Every structure is written in structure tokens, then in C-alpha cells.
Amino acid sequence: MLPAAQRLRRTSDIQSVYKTGRATFTPAVRVLAKATQLAQNRATVVVSTRVSKKAVERNRLKRQLRATLRKLLMQTNGTHDIVIIVQPKALKVDTTQLISALIFCFNKLHLL
């Protein structure tokens, strides 16, 4: 789990990233990012029931992405609010491909 200061929790903050943030995607994940003036990065991982009806599968995807996200947030350029949306295809790829998809999106948004 991410430290409390690095979690993007409020619905209004997440909606702000949806409306004004830059986006990129792969078949497995979609990443939205918005530059901020805060002291540190904040992020959230969204896995809807459209991805899987099983909570066990959704939570496994969240855990895998948060573990990678924790490391990536320390390497980012500047401070950002980041929303990671998991796509249904993420269940079909293995963990290394999921992580590389996330890193690809971060690079494409010039976050790393």
C-alpha cells in the first residue's frame, strides 16, 4: 500500500485528473497524469468490476501495480497526480508485461 501522503483519495481530485490530465494507454493499463505544485506525487489505482467480477482478481492487480508504483513515484520528474486505470486485458498478461506496460506509459507521459 502507498503511504497516506502519496494516495490520491478525494473524488474531486481524481475527477480533476480525468478532466485536465494528459493520458496514454496500452491494452492492459491506462495512465492519466496532471502536474501539481504539491510536495510529493499522489496516485491511485482503479480496477472496476468490468475488469473482473471477482474481488480476489481485482485486488491482486491492485497489489501488483501499487508495488511497482511505489518504486516509480520516487523516480518521477516533478510532482504529479496520477490515476492508473486497469483494462480487462490486464488479466490475460503476466506480471512482467503489466509492469512493463506501466513503465511504458510513464515514459510516454515524460514522468520518468
mmCIF file of N, CA and C in Angstrom:
data_model
loop_
_atom_site.group_PDB
_atom_site.id
_atom_site.type_symbol
_atom_site.label_atom_id
_atom_site.label_comp_id
_atom_site.label_asym_id
_atom_site.label_seq_id
_atom_site.Cartn_x
_atom_site.Cartn_y
_atom_site.Cartn_z
ATOM 1 N N MET A 1 0.831 -1.178 0.000
ATOM 2 C CA MET A 1 0.000 0.000 0.000
ATOM 3 C C MET A 1 0.883 1.252 0.000
ATOM 4 N N LEU A 2 0.418 2.260 -0.651
ATOM 5 C CA LEU A 2 1.154 3.524 -0.708
ATOM 6 C C LEU A 2 1.023 4.266 0.616
ATOM 7 N N PRO A 3 2.027 5.053 0.997
ATOM 8 C CA PRO A 3 1.891 5.887 2.188
ATOM 9 C C PRO A 3 0.719 6.861 2.021
ATOM 10 N N ALA A 4 0.102 7.240 3.117
ATOM 11 C CA ALA A 4 -1.097 8.086 3.075
ATOM 12 C C ALA A 4 -0.870 9.384 2.303
ATOM 13 N N ALA A 5 0.304 9.972 2.431
ATOM 14 C CA ALA A 5 0.582 11.240 1.748
ATOM 15 C C ALA A 5 0.681 11.069 0.233
ATOM 16 N N GLN A 6 0.911 9.848 -0.232
ATOM 17 C CA GLN A 6 1.055 9.607 -1.670
ATOM 18 C C GLN A 6 -0.212 9.050 -2.305
ATOM 19 N N ARG A 7 -1.282 8.931 -1.528
ATOM 20 C CA ARG A 7 -2.533 8.407 -2.079
ATOM 21 C C ARG A 7 -3.422 9.533 -2.581
ATOM 22 N N LEU A 8 -3.994 9.326 -3.724
ATOM 23 C CA LEU A 8 -4.963 10.255 -4.305
ATOM 24 C C LEU A 8 -6.335 9.704 -3.922
ATOM 25 N N ARG A 9 -7.019 10.360 -2.976
ATOM 26 C CA ARG A 9 -8.228 9.769 -2.416
ATOM 27 C C ARG A 9 -9.520 10.473 -2.781
ATOM 28 N N ARG A 10 -9.502 11.780 -2.761
ATOM 29 C CA ARG A 10 -10.754 12.515 -2.975
ATOM 30 C C ARG A 10 -11.272 12.359 -4.392
ATOM 31 N N THR A 11 -12.566 12.188 -4.500
ATOM 32 C CA THR A 11 -13.206 12.059 -5.809
ATOM 33 C C THR A 11 -12.966 13.306 -6.644
ATOM 34 N N SER A 12 -12.986 14.469 -6.013
ATOM 35 C CA SER A 12 -12.775 15.714 -6.758
ATOM 36 C C SER A 12 -11.365 15.774 -7.349
ATOM 37 N N ASP A 13 -10.377 15.263 -6.624
ATOM 38 C CA ASP A 13 -9.004 15.237 -7.141
ATOM 39 C C ASP A 13 -8.882 14.283 -8.327
ATOM 40 N N ILE A 14 -9.526 13.134 -8.213
ATOM 41 C CA ILE A 14 -9.486 12.150 -9.297
ATOM 42 C C ILE A 14 -10.199 12.698 -10.529
ATOM 43 N N GLN A 15 -11.350 13.341 -10.327
ATOM 44 C CA GLN A 15 -12.085 13.937 -11.445
ATOM 45 C C GLN A 15 -11.268 15.031 -12.124
ATOM 46 N N SER A 16 -10.515 15.782 -11.339
ATOM 47 C CA SER A 16 -9.661 16.828 -11.895
ATOM 48 C C SER A 16 -8.601 16.233 -12.825
ATOM 49 N N VAL A 17 -8.035 15.101 -12.437
ATOM 50 C CA VAL A 17 -7.044 14.435 -13.288
ATOM 51 C C VAL A 17 -7.709 13.926 -14.563
ATOM 52 N N TYR A 18 -8.925 13.372 -14.436
ATOM 53 C CA TYR A 18 -9.663 12.906 -15.617
ATOM 54 C C TYR A 18 -9.917 14.049 -16.600
ATOM 55 N N LYS A 19 -10.295 15.212 -16.076
ATOM 56 C CA LYS A 19 -10.684 16.324 -16.943
ATOM 57 C C LYS A 19 -9.502 17.054 -17.561
ATOM 58 N N THR A 20 -8.460 17.311 -16.776
ATOM 59 C CA THR A 20 -7.378 18.167 -17.268
ATOM 60 C C THR A 20 -6.028 17.467 -17.408
ATOM 61 N N GLY A 21 -5.950 16.187 -17.066
ATOM 62 C CA GLY A 21 -4.678 15.479 -17.140
ATOM 63 C C GLY A 21 -4.371 14.956 -18.529
ATOM 64 N N ARG A 22 -3.097 14.651 -18.754
ATOM 65 C CA ARG A 22 -2.680 14.022 -20.008
ATOM 66 C C ARG A 22 -2.845 12.512 -19.857
ATOM 67 N N ALA A 23 -3.141 11.827 -20.963
ATOM 68 C CA ALA A 23 -3.411 10.393 -20.888
ATOM 69 C C ALA A 23 -2.639 9.618 -21.941
ATOM 70 N N THR A 24 -2.335 8.383 -21.596
ATOM 71 C CA THR A 24 -1.780 7.424 -22.544
ATOM 72 C C THR A 24 -2.252 6.046 -22.114
ATOM 73 N N PHE A 25 -2.169 5.092 -23.029
ATOM 74 C CA PHE A 25 -2.686 3.775 -22.682
ATOM 75 C C PHE A 25 -1.969 2.667 -23.434
ATOM 76 N N THR A 26 -2.100 1.484 -22.897
ATOM 77 C CA THR A 26 -1.717 0.237 -23.542
ATOM 78 C C THR A 26 -2.949 -0.657 -23.434
ATOM 79 N N PRO A 27 -2.936 -1.828 -24.043
ATOM 80 C CA PRO A 27 -4.108 -2.695 -23.886
ATOM 81 C C PRO A 27 -4.375 -3.109 -22.431
ATOM 82 N N ALA A 28 -3.353 -3.097 -21.579
ATOM 83 C CA ALA A 28 -3.517 -3.545 -20.194
ATOM 84 C C ALA A 28 -3.828 -2.416 -19.216
ATOM 85 N N VAL A 29 -3.220 -1.248 -19.392
ATOM 86 C CA VAL A 29 -3.431 -0.138 -18.454
ATOM 87 C C VAL A 29 -3.587 1.181 -19.189
ATOM 88 N N ARG A 30 -4.224 2.101 -18.504
ATOM 89 C CA ARG A 30 -4.386 3.467 -18.993
ATOM 90 C C ARG A 30 -3.885 4.381 -17.881
ATOM 91 N N VAL A 31 -3.053 5.343 -18.201
ATOM 92 C CA VAL A 31 -2.470 6.229 -17.191
ATOM 93 C C VAL A 31 -2.814 7.672 -17.519
ATOM 94 N N LEU A 32 -3.321 8.385 -16.511
ATOM 95 C CA LEU A 32 -3.601 9.811 -16.632
ATOM 96 C C LEU A 32 -2.742 10.537 -15.605
ATOM 97 N N ALA A 33 -2.157 11.660 -15.991
ATOM 98 C CA ALA A 33 -1.289 12.409 -15.088
ATOM 99 C C ALA A 33 -1.534 13.901 -15.238
ATOM 100 N N LYS A 34 -1.465 14.588 -14.116
ATOM 101 C CA LYS A 34 -1.644 16.039 -14.089
ATOM 102 C C LYS A 34 -0.557 16.623 -13.195
ATOM 103 N N ALA A 35 0.172 17.611 -13.694
ATOM 104 C CA ALA A 35 1.221 18.260 -12.910
ATOM 105 C C ALA A 35 0.600 19.045 -11.758
ATOM 106 N N THR A 36 1.263 19.018 -10.601
ATOM 107 C CA THR A 36 0.770 19.737 -9.423
ATOM 108 C C THR A 36 1.905 20.513 -8.767
ATOM 109 N N GLN A 37 1.547 21.354 -7.829
ATOM 110 C CA GLN A 37 2.523 22.132 -7.072
ATOM 111 C C GLN A 37 2.724 21.567 -5.668
ATOM 112 N N LEU A 38 2.286 20.347 -5.423
ATOM 113 C CA LEU A 38 2.384 19.736 -4.101
ATOM 114 C C LEU A 38 3.809 19.282 -3.807
ATOM 115 N N ALA A 39 4.048 18.899 -2.562
ATOM 116 C CA ALA A 39 5.383 18.486 -2.152
ATOM 117 C C ALA A 39 5.776 17.121 -2.706
ATOM 118 N N GLN A 40 4.785 16.249 -2.927
ATOM 119 C CA GLN A 40 5.107 14.929 -3.464
ATOM 120 C C GLN A 40 4.010 14.407 -4.375
ATOM 121 N N ASN A 41 4.339 13.360 -5.109
ATOM 122 C CA ASN A 41 3.390 12.749 -6.036
ATOM 123 C C ASN A 41 2.265 12.060 -5.278
ATOM 124 N N ARG A 42 1.094 12.027 -5.924
ATOM 125 C CA ARG A 42 -0.034 11.266 -5.387
ATOM 126 C C ARG A 42 -0.558 10.381 -6.506
ATOM 127 N N ALA A 43 -1.026 9.190 -6.148
ATOM 128 C CA ALA A 43 -1.501 8.263 -7.177
ATOM 129 C C ALA A 43 -2.610 7.372 -6.643
ATOM 130 N N THR A 44 -3.372 6.810 -7.566
ATOM 131 C CA THR A 44 -4.392 5.824 -7.230
ATOM 132 C C THR A 44 -4.486 4.811 -8.359
ATOM 133 N N VAL A 45 -4.938 3.611 -8.014
ATOM 134 C CA VAL A 45 -5.138 2.542 -8.992
ATOM 135 C C VAL A 45 -6.622 2.214 -9.002
ATOM 136 N N VAL A 46 -7.227 2.230 -10.189
ATOM 137 C CA VAL A 46 -8.657 1.961 -10.336
ATOM 138 C C VAL A 46 -8.833 0.654 -11.107
ATOM 139 N N VAL A 47 -9.535 -0.298 -10.476
ATOM 140 C CA VAL A 47 -9.854 -1.565 -11.131
ATOM 141 C C VAL A 47 -11.354 -1.777 -10.966
ATOM 142 N N SER A 48 -12.094 -1.624 -12.037
ATOM 143 C CA SER A 48 -13.551 -1.728 -11.943
ATOM 144 C C SER A 48 -14.014 -3.174 -12.048
ATOM 145 N N THR A 49 -15.284 -3.388 -11.756
ATOM 146 C CA THR A 49 -15.860 -4.728 -11.875
ATOM 147 C C THR A 49 -15.983 -5.146 -13.335
ATOM 148 N N ARG A 50 -15.792 -4.217 -14.241
ATOM 149 C CA ARG A 50 -15.772 -4.551 -15.665
ATOM 150 C C ARG A 50 -14.533 -5.386 -15.995
ATOM 151 N N VAL A 51 -13.468 -5.206 -15.228
ATOM 152 C CA VAL A 51 -12.243 -5.982 -15.423
ATOM 153 C C VAL A 51 -12.469 -7.420 -14.965
ATOM 154 N N SER A 52 -13.038 -7.573 -13.767
ATOM 155 C CA SER A 52 -13.340 -8.898 -13.230
ATOM 156 C C SER A 52 -14.415 -8.751 -12.164
ATOM 157 N N LYS A 53 -15.306 -9.699 -12.116
ATOM 158 C CA LYS A 53 -16.341 -9.693 -11.081
ATOM 159 C C LYS A 53 -15.788 -10.199 -9.756
ATOM 160 N N LYS A 54 -14.628 -10.848 -9.804
ATOM 161 C CA LYS A 54 -14.035 -11.440 -8.606
ATOM 162 C C LYS A 54 -13.127 -10.434 -7.903
ATOM 163 N N ALA A 55 -13.432 -10.159 -6.637
ATOM 164 C CA ALA A 55 -12.640 -9.205 -5.860
ATOM 165 C C ALA A 55 -11.199 -9.676 -5.700
ATOM 166 N N VAL A 56 -10.994 -10.976 -5.615
ATOM 167 C CA VAL A 56 -9.645 -11.522 -5.457
ATOM 168 C C VAL A 56 -8.761 -11.124 -6.643
ATOM 169 N N GLU A 57 -9.296 -11.219 -7.849
ATOM 170 C CA GLU A 57 -8.526 -10.859 -9.043
ATOM 171 C C GLU A 57 -8.280 -9.358 -9.118
ATOM 172 N N ARG A 58 -9.295 -8.567 -8.787
ATOM 173 C CA ARG A 58 -9.128 -7.105 -8.817
ATOM 174 C C ARG A 58 -8.090 -6.666 -7.793
ATOM 175 N N ASN A 59 -8.147 -7.221 -6.592
ATOM 176 C CA ASN A 59 -7.195 -6.839 -5.546
ATOM 177 C C ASN A 59 -5.773 -7.281 -5.882
ATOM 178 N N ARG A 60 -5.624 -8.437 -6.539
ATOM 179 C CA ARG A 60 -4.295 -8.897 -6.944
ATOM 180 C C ARG A 60 -3.673 -7.918 -7.934
ATOM 181 N N LEU A 61 -4.466 -7.459 -8.902
ATOM 182 C CA LEU A 61 -3.971 -6.476 -9.866
ATOM 183 C C LEU A 61 -3.569 -5.182 -9.167
ATOM 184 N N LYS A 62 -4.388 -4.733 -8.221
ATOM 185 C CA LYS A 62 -4.064 -3.501 -7.484
ATOM 186 C C LYS A 62 -2.766 -3.651 -6.711
ATOM 187 N N ARG A 63 -2.586 -4.780 -6.033
ATOM 188 C CA ARG A 63 -1.360 -5.002 -5.260
ATOM 189 C C ARG A 63 -0.131 -4.992 -6.156
ATOM 190 N N GLN A 64 -0.213 -5.668 -7.302
ATOM 191 C CA GLN A 64 0.923 -5.725 -8.220
ATOM 192 C C GLN A 64 1.281 -4.333 -8.736
ATOM 193 N N LEU A 65 0.281 -3.563 -9.113
ATOM 194 C CA LEU A 65 0.546 -2.227 -9.653
ATOM 195 C C LEU A 65 1.022 -1.264 -8.574
ATOM 196 N N ARG A 66 0.471 -1.356 -7.376
ATOM 197 C CA ARG A 66 0.917 -0.468 -6.294
ATOM 198 C C ARG A 66 2.366 -0.726 -5.915
ATOM 199 N N ALA A 67 2.779 -1.998 -5.927
ATOM 200 C CA ALA A 67 4.170 -2.326 -5.599
ATOM 201 C C ALA A 67 5.122 -1.676 -6.601
ATOM 202 N N THR A 68 4.777 -1.730 -7.869
ATOM 203 C CA THR A 68 5.594 -1.089 -8.900
ATOM 204 C C THR A 68 5.505 0.426 -8.798
ATOM 205 N N LEU A 69 4.306 0.911 -8.542
ATOM 206 C CA LEU A 69 4.064 2.346 -8.451
ATOM 207 C C LEU A 69 4.879 2.983 -7.330
ATOM 208 N N ARG A 70 5.010 2.288 -6.211
ATOM 209 C CA ARG A 70 5.782 2.793 -5.080
ATOM 210 C C ARG A 70 7.212 3.109 -5.505
ATOM 211 N N LYS A 71 7.799 2.235 -6.321
ATOM 212 C CA LYS A 71 9.171 2.451 -6.801
ATOM 213 C C LYS A 71 9.231 3.557 -7.850
ATOM 214 N N LEU A 72 8.245 3.582 -8.745
ATOM 215 C CA LEU A 72 8.251 4.574 -9.822
ATOM 216 C C LEU A 72 8.035 5.997 -9.311
ATOM 217 N N LEU A 73 7.241 6.156 -8.259
ATOM 218 C CA LEU A 73 6.956 7.503 -7.754
ATOM 219 C C LEU A 73 8.206 8.199 -7.231
ATOM 220 N N MET A 74 9.185 7.413 -6.778
ATOM 221 C CA MET A 74 10.431 8.010 -6.289
ATOM 222 C C MET A 74 11.300 8.524 -7.430
ATOM 223 N N GLN A 75 11.062 8.038 -8.654
ATOM 224 C CA GLN A 75 11.907 8.384 -9.795
ATOM 225 C C GLN A 75 11.293 9.429 -10.714
ATOM 226 N N THR A 76 10.091 9.888 -10.434
ATOM 227 C CA THR A 76 9.408 10.784 -11.366
ATOM 228 C C THR A 76 10.023 12.175 -11.394
ATOM 229 N N ASN A 77 9.840 12.839 -12.527
ATOM 230 C CA ASN A 77 10.275 14.226 -12.713
ATOM 231 C C ASN A 77 9.152 15.138 -12.242
ATOM 232 N N GLY A 78 9.402 15.983 -11.272
ATOM 233 C CA GLY A 78 8.366 16.890 -10.782
ATOM 234 C C GLY A 78 7.338 16.158 -9.939
ATOM 235 N N THR A 79 6.249 16.866 -9.625
ATOM 236 C CA THR A 79 5.174 16.247 -8.850
ATOM 237 C C THR A 79 3.912 16.189 -9.691
ATOM 238 N N HIS A 80 3.210 15.077 -9.562
ATOM 239 C CA HIS A 80 2.021 14.837 -10.367
ATOM 240 C C HIS A 80 0.947 14.127 -9.554
ATOM 241 N N ASP A 81 -0.289 14.278 -9.991
ATOM 242 C CA ASP A 81 -1.386 13.428 -9.549
ATOM 243 C C ASP A 81 -1.564 12.409 -10.661
ATOM 244 N N ILE A 82 -1.546 11.130 -10.305
ATOM 245 C CA ILE A 82 -1.562 10.062 -11.302
ATOM 246 C C ILE A 82 -2.717 9.108 -11.026
ATOM 247 N N VAL A 83 -3.475 8.781 -12.077
ATOM 248 C CA VAL A 83 -4.551 7.793 -11.989
ATOM 249 C C VAL A 83 -4.214 6.667 -12.955
ATOM 250 N N ILE A 84 -4.174 5.445 -12.435
ATOM 251 C CA ILE A 84 -3.913 4.267 -13.258
ATOM 252 C C ILE A 84 -5.206 3.472 -13.341
ATOM 253 N N ILE A 85 -5.694 3.286 -14.558
ATOM 254 C CA ILE A 85 -6.934 2.553 -14.783
ATOM 255 C C ILE A 85 -6.571 1.227 -15.440
ATOM 256 N N VAL A 86 -6.965 0.155 -14.796
ATOM 257 C CA VAL A 86 -6.651 -1.173 -15.308
ATOM 258 C C VAL A 86 -7.719 -1.589 -16.316
ATOM 259 N N GLN A 87 -7.272 -2.097 -17.457
ATOM 260 C CA GLN A 87 -8.164 -2.559 -18.517
ATOM 261 C C GLN A 87 -8.399 -4.069 -18.381
ATOM 262 N N PRO A 88 -9.491 -4.598 -18.937
ATOM 263 C CA PRO A 88 -9.775 -6.038 -18.833
ATOM 264 C C PRO A 88 -8.659 -6.945 -19.370
ATOM 265 N N LYS A 89 -7.909 -6.478 -20.327
ATOM 266 C CA LYS A 89 -6.811 -7.267 -20.905
ATOM 267 C C LYS A 89 -5.707 -7.551 -19.878
ATOM 268 N N ALA A 90 -5.658 -6.794 -18.792
ATOM 269 C CA ALA A 90 -4.617 -6.969 -17.775
ATOM 270 C C ALA A 90 -4.671 -8.343 -17.123
ATOM 271 N N LEU A 91 -5.831 -8.961 -17.090
ATOM 272 C CA LEU A 91 -5.946 -10.302 -16.511
ATOM 273 C C LEU A 91 -5.254 -11.354 -17.365
ATOM 274 N N LYS A 92 -5.127 -11.092 -18.641
ATOM 275 C CA LYS A 92 -4.567 -12.077 -19.567
ATOM 276 C C LYS A 92 -3.046 -11.987 -19.700
ATOM 277 N N VAL A 93 -2.451 -10.902 -19.234
ATOM 278 C CA VAL A 93 -0.995 -10.748 -19.338
ATOM 279 C C VAL A 93 -0.347 -11.102 -18.005
ATOM 280 N N ASP A 94 0.924 -11.507 -18.063
ATOM 281 C CA ASP A 94 1.603 -11.827 -16.812
ATOM 282 C C ASP A 94 2.128 -10.555 -16.146
ATOM 283 N N THR A 95 2.636 -10.714 -14.950
ATOM 284 C CA THR A 95 3.042 -9.570 -14.130
ATOM 285 C C THR A 95 4.132 -8.734 -14.786
ATOM 286 N N THR A 96 5.116 -9.372 -15.400
ATOM 287 C CA THR A 96 6.209 -8.606 -16.012
ATOM 288 C C THR A 96 5.712 -7.746 -17.170
ATOM 289 N N GLN A 97 4.762 -8.266 -17.946
ATOM 290 C CA GLN A 97 4.199 -7.478 -19.044
ATOM 291 C C GLN A 97 3.363 -6.322 -18.505
ATOM 292 N N LEU A 98 2.662 -6.551 -17.399
ATOM 293 C CA LEU A 98 1.860 -5.500 -16.782
ATOM 294 C C LEU A 98 2.760 -4.373 -16.271
ATOM 295 N N ILE A 99 3.860 -4.752 -15.642
ATOM 296 C CA ILE A 99 4.807 -3.762 -15.127
ATOM 297 C C ILE A 99 5.462 -2.993 -16.273
ATOM 298 N N SER A 100 5.845 -3.696 -17.329
ATOM 299 C CA SER A 100 6.468 -3.004 -18.464
ATOM 300 C C SER A 100 5.472 -2.078 -19.163
ATOM 301 N N ALA A 101 4.190 -2.445 -19.182
ATOM 302 C CA ALA A 101 3.164 -1.567 -19.756
ATOM 303 C C ALA A 101 3.044 -0.286 -18.938
ATOM 304 N N LEU A 102 3.116 -0.413 -17.616
ATOM 305 C CA LEU A 102 3.042 0.758 -16.744
ATOM 306 C C LEU A 102 4.259 1.664 -16.947
ATOM 307 N N ILE A 103 5.430 1.081 -17.024
ATOM 308 C CA ILE A 103 6.653 1.861 -17.246
ATOM 309 C C ILE A 103 6.613 2.541 -18.614
ATOM 310 N N PHE A 104 6.110 1.840 -19.632
ATOM 311 C CA PHE A 104 5.967 2.424 -20.966
ATOM 312 C C PHE A 104 5.080 3.668 -20.910
ATOM 313 N N CYS A 105 3.959 3.578 -20.209
ATOM 314 C CA CYS A 105 3.046 4.722 -20.099
ATOM 315 C C CYS A 105 3.702 5.885 -19.357
ATOM 316 N N PHE A 106 4.445 5.584 -18.300
ATOM 317 C CA PHE A 106 5.139 6.640 -17.558
ATOM 318 C C PHE A 106 6.158 7.337 -18.453
ATOM 319 N N ASN A 107 6.894 6.565 -19.235
ATOM 320 C CA ASN A 107 7.872 7.158 -20.155
ATOM 321 C C ASN A 107 7.194 8.000 -21.223
ATOM 322 N N LYS A 108 6.083 7.524 -21.739
ATOM 323 C CA LYS A 108 5.373 8.244 -22.793
ATOM 324 C C LYS A 108 4.828 9.583 -22.289
ATOM 325 N N LEU A 109 4.462 9.634 -21.008
ATOM 326 C CA LEU A 109 3.977 10.884 -20.409
ATOM 327 C C LEU A 109 5.121 11.741 -19.865
ATOM 328 N N HIS A 110 6.360 11.300 -20.075
ATOM 329 C CA HIS A 110 7.560 12.009 -19.600
ATOM 330 C C HIS A 110 7.550 12.171 -18.083
ATOM 331 N N LEU A 111 7.079 11.148 -17.391
ATOM 332 C CA LEU A 111 7.090 11.176 -15.933
ATOM 333 C C LEU A 111 8.406 10.648 -15.380
ATOM 334 N N LEU A 112 9.109 9.841 -16.167
ATOM 335 C CA LEU A 112 10.404 9.297 -15.724
ATOM 336 C C LEU A 112 11.540 9.990 -16.445
#
